Tab-separated table of C-alpha atoms in Angstrom:
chain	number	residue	atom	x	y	z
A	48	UNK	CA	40.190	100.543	-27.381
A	49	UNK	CA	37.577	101.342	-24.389
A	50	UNK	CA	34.618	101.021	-26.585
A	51	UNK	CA	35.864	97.805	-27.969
A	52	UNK	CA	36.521	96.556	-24.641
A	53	UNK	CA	33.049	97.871	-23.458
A	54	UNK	CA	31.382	96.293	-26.749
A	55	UNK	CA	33.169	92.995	-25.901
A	56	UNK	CA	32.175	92.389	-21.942
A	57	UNK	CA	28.738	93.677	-23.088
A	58	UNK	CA	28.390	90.700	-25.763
A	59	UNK	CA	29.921	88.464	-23.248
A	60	UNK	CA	27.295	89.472	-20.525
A	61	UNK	CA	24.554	89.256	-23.398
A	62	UNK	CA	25.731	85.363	-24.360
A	63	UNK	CA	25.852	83.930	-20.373
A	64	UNK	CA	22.312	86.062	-19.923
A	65	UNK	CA	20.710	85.067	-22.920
A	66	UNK	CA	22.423	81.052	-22.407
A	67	UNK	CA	20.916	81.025	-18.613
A	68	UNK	CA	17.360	82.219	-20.334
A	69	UNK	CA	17.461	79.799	-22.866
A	70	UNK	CA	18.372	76.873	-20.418
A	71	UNK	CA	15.365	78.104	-18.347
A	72	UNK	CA	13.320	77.899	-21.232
A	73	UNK	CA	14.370	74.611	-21.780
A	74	UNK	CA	13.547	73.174	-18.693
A	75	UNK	CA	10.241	75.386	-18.361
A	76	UNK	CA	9.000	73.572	-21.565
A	77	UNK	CA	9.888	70.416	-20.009
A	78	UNK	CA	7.789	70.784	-17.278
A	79	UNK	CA	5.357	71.952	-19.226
A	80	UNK	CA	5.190	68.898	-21.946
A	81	UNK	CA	5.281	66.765	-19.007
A	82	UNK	CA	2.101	68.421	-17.293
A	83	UNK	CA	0.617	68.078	-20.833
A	84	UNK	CA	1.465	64.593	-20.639
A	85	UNK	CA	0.191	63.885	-17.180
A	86	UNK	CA	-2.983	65.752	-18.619
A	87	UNK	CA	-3.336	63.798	-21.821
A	88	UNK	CA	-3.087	60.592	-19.651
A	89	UNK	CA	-6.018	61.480	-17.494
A	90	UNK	CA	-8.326	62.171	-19.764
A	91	UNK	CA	-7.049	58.854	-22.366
A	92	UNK	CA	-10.052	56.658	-22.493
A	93	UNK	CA	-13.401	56.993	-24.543
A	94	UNK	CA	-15.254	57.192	-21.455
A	95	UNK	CA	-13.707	60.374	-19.550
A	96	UNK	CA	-13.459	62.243	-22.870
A	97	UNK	CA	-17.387	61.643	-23.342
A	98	UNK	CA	-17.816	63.436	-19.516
A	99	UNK	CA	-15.500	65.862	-20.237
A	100	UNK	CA	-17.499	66.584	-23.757
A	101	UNK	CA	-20.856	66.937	-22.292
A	102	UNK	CA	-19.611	68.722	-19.153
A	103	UNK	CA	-18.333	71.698	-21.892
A	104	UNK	CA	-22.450	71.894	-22.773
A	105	UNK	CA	-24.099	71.821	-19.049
A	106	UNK	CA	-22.437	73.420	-16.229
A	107	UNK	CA	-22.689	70.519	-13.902
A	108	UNK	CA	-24.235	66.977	-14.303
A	109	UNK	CA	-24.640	64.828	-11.409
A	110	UNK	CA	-23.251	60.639	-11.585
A	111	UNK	CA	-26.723	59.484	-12.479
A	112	UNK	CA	-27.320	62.210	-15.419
A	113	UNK	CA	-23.757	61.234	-16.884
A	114	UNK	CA	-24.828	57.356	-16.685
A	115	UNK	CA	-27.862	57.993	-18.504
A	116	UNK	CA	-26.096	60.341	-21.128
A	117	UNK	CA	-23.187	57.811	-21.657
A	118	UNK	CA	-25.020	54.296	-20.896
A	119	UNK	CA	-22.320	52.891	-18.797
A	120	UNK	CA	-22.531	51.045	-15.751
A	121	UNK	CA	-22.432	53.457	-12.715
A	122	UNK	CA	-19.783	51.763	-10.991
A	123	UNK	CA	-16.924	52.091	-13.698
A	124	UNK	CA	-18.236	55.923	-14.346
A	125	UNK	CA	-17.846	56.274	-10.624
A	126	UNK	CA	-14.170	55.280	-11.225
A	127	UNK	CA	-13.606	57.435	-13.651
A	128	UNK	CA	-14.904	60.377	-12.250
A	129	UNK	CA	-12.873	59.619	-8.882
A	130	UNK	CA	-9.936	59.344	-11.220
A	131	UNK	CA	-10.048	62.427	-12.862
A	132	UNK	CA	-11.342	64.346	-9.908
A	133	UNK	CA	-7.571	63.163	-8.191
A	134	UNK	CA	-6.536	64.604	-11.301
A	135	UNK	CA	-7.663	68.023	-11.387
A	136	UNK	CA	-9.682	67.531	-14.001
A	137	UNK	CA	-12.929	67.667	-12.577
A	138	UNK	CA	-14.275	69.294	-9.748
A	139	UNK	CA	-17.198	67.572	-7.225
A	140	UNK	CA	-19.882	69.490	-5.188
A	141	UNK	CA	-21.945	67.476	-2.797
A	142	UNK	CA	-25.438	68.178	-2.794
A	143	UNK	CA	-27.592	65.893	-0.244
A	144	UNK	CA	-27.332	62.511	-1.989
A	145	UNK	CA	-26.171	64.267	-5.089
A	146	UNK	CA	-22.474	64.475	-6.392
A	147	UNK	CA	-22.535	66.920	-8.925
A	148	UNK	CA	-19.369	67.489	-11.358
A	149	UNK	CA	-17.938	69.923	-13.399
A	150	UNK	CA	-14.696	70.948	-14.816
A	151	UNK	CA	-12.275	72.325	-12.795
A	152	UNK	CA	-10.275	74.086	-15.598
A	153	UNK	CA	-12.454	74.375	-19.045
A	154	UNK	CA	-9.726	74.755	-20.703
A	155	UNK	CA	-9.151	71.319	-21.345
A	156	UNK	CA	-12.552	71.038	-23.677
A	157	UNK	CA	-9.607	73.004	-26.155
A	158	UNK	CA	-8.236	69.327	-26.463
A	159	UNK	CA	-11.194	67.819	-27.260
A	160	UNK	CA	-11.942	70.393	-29.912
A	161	UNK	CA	-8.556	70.034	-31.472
A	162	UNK	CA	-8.699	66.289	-32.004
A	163	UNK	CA	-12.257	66.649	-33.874
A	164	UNK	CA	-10.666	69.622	-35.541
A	165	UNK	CA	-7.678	68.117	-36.979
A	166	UNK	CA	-8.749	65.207	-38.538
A	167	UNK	CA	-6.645	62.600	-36.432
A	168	UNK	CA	-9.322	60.282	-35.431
């Protein structure tokens, strides 16, 4: 009766521990798809996935490299780049007159790669 009783308050200890780690999970996912979203916002236009693209090649590109690259007036590539710099997508060094950029977390070229990879353009 003492092992049954042991057996029972152990599965009952198991179910509320393994309820409160799935309800964590939950909520850690959530915050996780909505970080993903935030992401996925920043980087949704043409424009700011072309910088991102040829910032994965060359470590750091300065505004008037990326207007050349991406023939674009330098004012709305400014915009971007302030944008996604707010973002935490890109980071900015300063460099005399110079603003170079790079990215701040590489990780997101993984994105990029993806959508050419899976055929949903």
């Amino acid at each position: 009766m003492l092992i049954i009783l042991n057996i029972h308050l152990i599965y009952e200890y198991m179910f509320i521990h393994l309820h409160k780690i799935s309800t964590m999970n939950q909520k850690l996912n959530t915050e996780l798809l909505e970080q993903a979203a935030y992401t996925l916002k920043a980087i949704s236009q043409g424009t700011r996935l072309c910088v991102i693209s040829l910032l994965s090649k060359q470590d750091e590109m300065t505004v008037s490299q990326l207007v050349e690259q991406l023939k674009c007036e330098q004012s709305l590539l400014s915009h971007h780049l302030t944008d996604m710099r707010a973002k935490g997508i890109l980071n900015c060094r300063r460099d005399g007159k110079n603003c170079y950029y790079s990215l701040r977390n590489k990780q997101i070229v993984q994105i990029i790669d993806c959508i050419q990879t899976c055929n949903c353009v």
